[in-house]
Amino acid sequence: MQHPLLGGSPARGGDAASGVPGEGIAQRIATAISLGMLSVGERLPPEAELASQFGVAVATLRKALATLREQGVVETRRGRNGGTFVVQAPFPSPDTLQTALRRISTVALRDFFDEHAAVSGMAARLAAERAVPGVRTRLAEFAFEAREAPAGHERSLADSRFHFEVAVQSHSQRLLTAEQRLQSELSPFLWCEEICSASTQLAFTEHLAIVMAIEQRQPDEAQRLAVAHVRENMRLIIEGKFALGPGAEPSRAPGTGAAA
């Protein structure tokens, strides 16, 4: 399956043949990475396949990859298990996030948050079930760091680190991997001031409640709080989508509306 920002028709014109400059392709790949459509550690498709997706010559695709290597976004490894791998996720600009949010239907957003609620809720539940009595975790520390983080990229990373630690405490590698992927897609939208009015204090209060439920070994409560936290984030992002104005709802299903 092609990643949404990587697939589609090539831009008008071509490189030598299609008018798309290598820099433009590099930006599109970087955008896909920054929005979580390509994850850190993931190997890009073979050059011939990737060039075909863009409708450009392999030589032009290689120039784009060279640009990304210079920026430290990807690296190319040789050998039997070699290839080009994502090593760093650039943070998307507000314009990039707003454009991406306009393209996503409310139905697709809700489907994303259904998955996120399932993953985060179970991670919190297992963390509570598997907590060692009398042993405090680093969860509160990460919650405080998220509250004090500056706006933008730093706040997004700090908020994600809290949720990663909850998944770490679940002792499930699969849940941790899923949480990392979901946070990379969610957090930039949530902490973009041009889109959302997310409150660091409210998030902090919700985080601390999750911490208490986990450390007090209350799995039902931990799961309930984690799911409620995800649903609040969904409400904020969907409200932000509607606030973008006309064109912000490209394929809304009949009968659907903003989250309560």
Short mmCIF file of C-alpha atoms in Angstrom, two decimals:
data_model
loop_
_atom_site.label_atom_id
_atom_site.label_comp_id
_atom_site.label_asym_id
_atom_site.label_seq_id
_atom_site.Cartn_x
_atom_site.Cartn_y
_atom_site.Cartn_z
CA MET A 1 0.00 0.00 0.00
CA GLN A 2 1.30 3.46 -0.86
CA HIS A 3 1.56 6.09 1.84
CA PRO A 4 -1.00 8.86 1.16
CA LEU A 5 1.57 11.65 0.87
CA LEU A 6 3.89 9.53 -1.25
CA GLY A 7 1.41 8.19 -3.72
CA GLY A 8 -0.73 9.95 -6.25
CA SER A 9 0.02 11.64 -9.51
CA PRO A 10 3.30 13.42 -10.10
CA ALA A 11 3.30 17.18 -10.19
CA ARG A 12 2.82 18.96 -13.49
CA GLY A 13 5.89 19.18 -15.64
CA GLY A 14 8.54 16.68 -14.61
CA ASP A 15 12.11 16.30 -13.52
CA ALA A 16 14.12 16.05 -16.66
CA ALA A 17 11.02 14.27 -17.85
CA SER A 18 8.30 15.18 -15.36
CA GLY A 19 9.25 18.59 -13.93
CA VAL A 20 9.28 17.63 -10.24
CA PRO A 21 12.57 18.90 -8.78
CA GLY A 22 14.46 16.62 -6.40
CA GLU A 23 13.89 19.17 -3.63
CA GLY A 24 10.14 18.87 -4.05
CA ILE A 25 10.28 15.10 -3.75
CA ALA A 26 12.54 15.39 -0.72
CA GLN A 27 9.96 17.68 0.90
CA ARG A 28 7.14 15.24 0.21
CA ILE A 29 9.08 12.38 1.75
CA ALA A 30 9.99 14.56 4.75
CA THR A 31 6.32 15.49 5.16
CA ALA A 32 5.29 11.83 5.18
CA ILE A 33 7.90 11.14 7.87
CA SER A 34 6.94 14.16 9.98
CA LEU A 35 3.28 13.08 9.98
CA GLY A 36 4.10 9.52 10.99
CA MET A 37 3.26 7.96 7.63
CA LEU A 38 6.85 6.75 7.56
CA SER A 39 8.30 5.86 10.95
CA VAL A 40 11.78 6.26 12.35
CA GLY A 41 13.61 3.00 11.71
CA GLU A 42 11.46 2.13 8.70
CA ARG A 43 13.15 1.24 5.43
CA LEU A 44 12.00 3.14 2.36
CA PRO A 45 10.84 1.15 -0.68
CA PRO A 46 13.51 0.30 -3.28
CA GLU A 47 14.60 3.28 -5.36
CA ALA A 48 12.97 2.00 -8.55
CA GLU A 49 9.64 1.47 -6.77
CA LEU A 50 9.77 4.85 -5.03
CA ALA A 51 10.68 6.63 -8.29
CA SER A 52 7.73 4.91 -9.97
CA GLN A 53 5.36 6.14 -7.26
CA PHE A 54 6.47 9.71 -7.95
CA GLY A 55 6.58 9.25 -11.70
CA VAL A 56 10.18 10.46 -11.93
CA ALA A 57 13.50 9.05 -13.07
CA VAL A 58 15.56 7.06 -10.57
CA ALA A 59 18.33 9.67 -10.92
CA THR A 60 15.96 12.40 -9.71
CA LEU A 61 14.80 10.23 -6.80
CA ARG A 62 18.44 9.71 -5.81
CA LYS A 63 18.99 13.47 -5.70
CA ALA A 64 16.03 13.78 -3.33
CA LEU A 65 17.41 11.06 -1.08
CA ALA A 66 20.82 12.77 -1.10
CA THR A 67 19.12 15.97 0.12
CA LEU A 68 17.46 14.06 2.95
CA ARG A 69 20.74 12.40 3.89
CA GLU A 70 22.40 15.82 4.14
CA GLN A 71 19.59 16.93 6.45
CA GLY A 72 20.06 13.86 8.65
CA VAL A 73 16.54 12.59 7.96
CA VAL A 74 17.56 9.31 6.29
CA GLU A 75 20.67 7.20 5.99
CA THR A 76 21.68 4.62 3.41
CA ARG A 77 23.16 1.35 4.60
CA ARG A 78 25.05 -1.10 2.45
CA GLY A 79 25.07 -4.87 2.57
CA ARG A 80 22.57 -7.69 2.56
CA ASN A 81 20.08 -5.92 4.83
CA GLY A 82 20.85 -2.48 3.49
CA GLY A 83 18.68 0.21 2.02
CA THR A 84 17.60 3.73 2.92
CA PHE A 85 16.19 4.07 6.44
CA VAL A 86 14.39 6.88 8.28
CA VAL A 87 16.58 8.02 11.19
CA GLN A 88 14.93 11.30 12.23
CA ALA A 89 11.45 12.77 11.99
CA PRO A 90 11.38 16.47 11.01
CA PHE A 91 8.64 18.41 12.79
CA PRO A 92 5.90 19.55 10.41
CA SER A 93 5.08 23.22 9.93
CA PRO A 94 1.61 24.59 10.82
CA ASP A 95 0.82 24.92 7.12
CA THR A 96 1.74 21.27 6.55
CA LEU A 97 -0.44 20.15 9.44
CA GLN A 98 -3.40 22.27 8.37
CA THR A 99 -3.19 20.97 4.82
CA ALA A 100 -3.00 17.38 6.04
CA LEU A 101 -5.94 17.85 8.42
CA ARG A 102 -8.08 19.25 5.62
CA ARG A 103 -7.44 16.09 3.61
CA ILE A 104 -8.50 13.72 6.40
CA SER A 105 -12.20 12.92 6.73
CA THR A 106 -13.88 12.94 10.12
CA VAL A 107 -14.65 9.24 9.63
CA ALA A 108 -10.95 8.50 9.13
CA LEU A 109 -10.03 10.58 12.17
CA ARG A 110 -12.49 8.72 14.36
CA ASP A 111 -11.19 5.41 13.09
CA PHE A 112 -7.68 6.53 14.05
CA PHE A 113 -8.82 7.50 17.54
CA ASP A 114 -10.71 4.21 17.96
CA GLU A 115 -7.39 2.45 17.45
CA HIS A 116 -5.59 4.88 19.72
CA ALA A 117 -8.14 4.42 22.52
CA ALA A 118 -7.78 0.64 22.26
CA VAL A 119 -3.98 0.77 22.39
CA SER A 120 -3.61 3.44 25.09
CA GLY A 121 -6.39 2.00 27.20
CA MET A 122 -4.94 -1.51 27.20
CA ALA A 123 -1.42 -0.19 27.81
CA ALA A 124 -2.63 1.67 30.91
CA ARG A 125 -4.60 -1.35 32.08
CA LEU A 126 -1.64 -3.71 31.76
CA ALA A 127 0.67 -1.15 33.38
CA ALA A 128 -1.64 -1.13 36.42
CA GLU A 129 -1.98 -4.92 36.49
CA ARG A 130 1.78 -5.40 36.26
CA ALA A 131 2.83 -2.61 38.61
CA VAL A 132 5.03 -3.72 41.50
CA PRO A 133 3.38 -2.88 44.84
CA GLY A 134 5.11 -0.04 46.62
CA VAL A 135 7.39 0.80 43.69
CA ARG A 136 6.95 4.21 42.09
CA THR A 137 7.47 4.65 38.38
CA ARG A 138 8.88 7.61 36.44
CA LEU A 139 5.43 8.42 35.08
CA ALA A 140 4.87 11.46 37.31
CA GLU A 141 8.27 12.82 36.31
CA PHE A 142 7.34 12.58 32.64
CA ALA A 143 3.96 14.21 33.36
CA PHE A 144 5.67 17.21 34.97
CA GLU A 145 8.14 17.48 32.08
CA ALA A 146 5.24 17.57 29.60
CA ARG A 147 3.56 20.36 31.57
CA GLU A 148 6.71 22.48 31.63
CA ALA A 149 7.80 21.91 28.02
CA PRO A 150 7.86 24.93 25.67
CA ALA A 151 5.31 25.14 22.89
CA GLY A 152 5.54 23.34 19.59
CA HIS A 153 7.96 20.53 18.92
CA GLU A 154 9.27 20.27 22.49
CA ARG A 155 5.77 20.04 23.97
CA SER A 156 4.78 17.44 21.41
CA LEU A 157 7.82 15.30 22.21
CA ALA A 158 7.39 15.64 25.98
CA ASP A 159 3.71 14.70 25.81
CA SER A 160 4.54 11.68 23.66
CA ARG A 161 7.28 10.58 26.07
CA PHE A 162 4.71 10.32 28.87
CA HIS A 163 2.54 8.01 26.81
CA PHE A 164 5.53 5.98 25.68
CA GLU A 165 6.41 5.40 29.35
CA VAL A 166 2.89 4.16 30.10
CA ALA A 167 3.34 1.64 27.29
CA VAL A 168 6.79 0.71 28.63
CA GLN A 169 5.19 -0.03 32.00
CA SER A 170 2.73 -2.37 30.26
CA HIS A 171 5.69 -4.65 29.40
CA SER A 172 4.22 -5.17 25.93
CA GLN A 173 6.56 -4.44 23.04
CA ARG A 174 3.68 -4.53 20.57
CA LEU A 175 1.69 -1.95 22.51
CA LEU A 176 4.78 0.25 22.82
CA THR A 177 5.40 0.07 19.06
CA ALA A 178 1.76 0.89 18.35
CA GLU A 179 1.77 3.80 20.83
CA GLN A 180 4.91 5.23 19.24
CA ARG A 181 3.32 5.11 15.79
CA LEU A 182 0.04 6.62 16.95
CA GLN A 183 1.70 9.41 18.92
CA SER A 184 3.85 10.37 15.93
CA GLU A 185 0.64 10.91 13.96
CA LEU A 186 -1.39 12.58 16.73
CA SER A 187 0.89 14.77 18.80
CA PRO A 188 1.93 17.34 16.15
CA PHE A 189 -1.74 18.18 15.46
CA LEU A 190 -2.64 18.32 19.14
CA TRP A 191 0.14 20.77 20.06
CA CYS A 192 -0.06 22.97 16.98
CA GLU A 193 -1.48 26.25 18.29
CA GLU A 194 -2.82 27.13 14.83
CA ILE A 195 -5.07 24.04 15.02
CA CYS A 196 -5.84 23.14 18.63
CA SER A 197 -6.46 24.91 21.91
CA ALA A 198 -5.02 22.04 23.95
CA SER A 199 -4.33 22.90 27.58
CA THR A 200 -1.07 21.73 29.15
CA GLN A 201 -2.67 22.02 32.60
CA LEU A 202 -5.67 19.87 31.65
CA ALA A 203 -3.38 17.31 30.02
CA PHE A 204 -1.23 17.33 33.16
CA THR A 205 -4.26 16.74 35.39
CA GLU A 206 -5.36 13.83 33.21
CA HIS A 207 -1.84 12.43 33.11
CA LEU A 208 -1.53 12.50 36.90
CA ALA A 209 -4.87 10.72 37.29
CA ILE A 210 -3.61 7.96 34.99
CA VAL A 211 -0.36 7.76 36.99
CA MET A 212 -2.25 7.37 40.28
CA ALA A 213 -4.49 4.64 38.88
CA ILE A 214 -1.47 2.73 37.55
CA GLU A 215 0.64 3.04 40.70
CA GLN A 216 -2.35 2.16 42.90
CA ARG A 217 -2.91 -0.92 40.72
CA GLN A 218 -6.42 0.00 39.55
CA PRO A 219 -6.56 -1.45 36.02
CA ASP A 220 -10.22 -0.63 35.30
CA GLU A 221 -9.72 3.01 36.32
CA ALA A 222 -6.43 3.31 34.49
CA GLN A 223 -8.01 2.05 31.28
CA ARG A 224 -11.06 4.30 31.68
CA LEU A 225 -8.92 7.39 32.23
CA ALA A 226 -6.61 6.62 29.31
CA VAL A 227 -9.55 6.15 26.93
CA ALA A 228 -11.17 9.38 28.17
CA HIS A 229 -7.87 11.20 27.58
CA VAL A 230 -7.73 9.97 23.99
CA ARG A 231 -11.35 11.00 23.41
CA GLU A 232 -10.64 14.50 24.69
CA ASN A 233 -7.74 14.75 22.24
CA MET A 234 -10.07 13.58 19.47
CA ARG A 235 -12.56 16.31 20.36
CA LEU A 236 -9.86 18.98 20.23
CA ILE A 237 -8.47 17.88 16.88
CA ILE A 238 -11.89 17.48 15.23
CA GLU A 239 -12.90 20.92 16.50
CA GLY A 240 -9.65 22.25 15.07
CA LYS A 241 -10.45 20.63 11.75
CA PHE A 242 -13.87 22.26 11.55
CA ALA A 243 -12.37 25.62 12.53
CA LEU A 244 -10.20 25.53 9.41
CA GLY A 245 -13.29 26.57 7.50
CA PRO A 246 -14.69 25.59 4.08
CA GLY A 247 -12.93 22.66 2.51
CA ALA A 248 -11.91 21.21 5.86
CA GLU A 249 -14.29 18.27 5.46
CA PRO A 250 -13.50 16.62 2.10
CA SER A 251 -15.41 13.36 2.51
CA ARG A 252 -17.62 13.56 5.55
CA ALA A 253 -20.11 10.73 5.87
CA PRO A 254 -23.80 11.60 6.15
CA GLY A 255 -25.05 11.95 9.69
CA THR A 256 -21.65 12.51 11.29
CA GLY A 257 -20.75 15.60 13.28
CA ALA A 258 -18.21 16.94 15.71
CA ALA A 259 -17.33 14.87 18.73
CA ALA A 260 -19.07 15.84 21.92
#
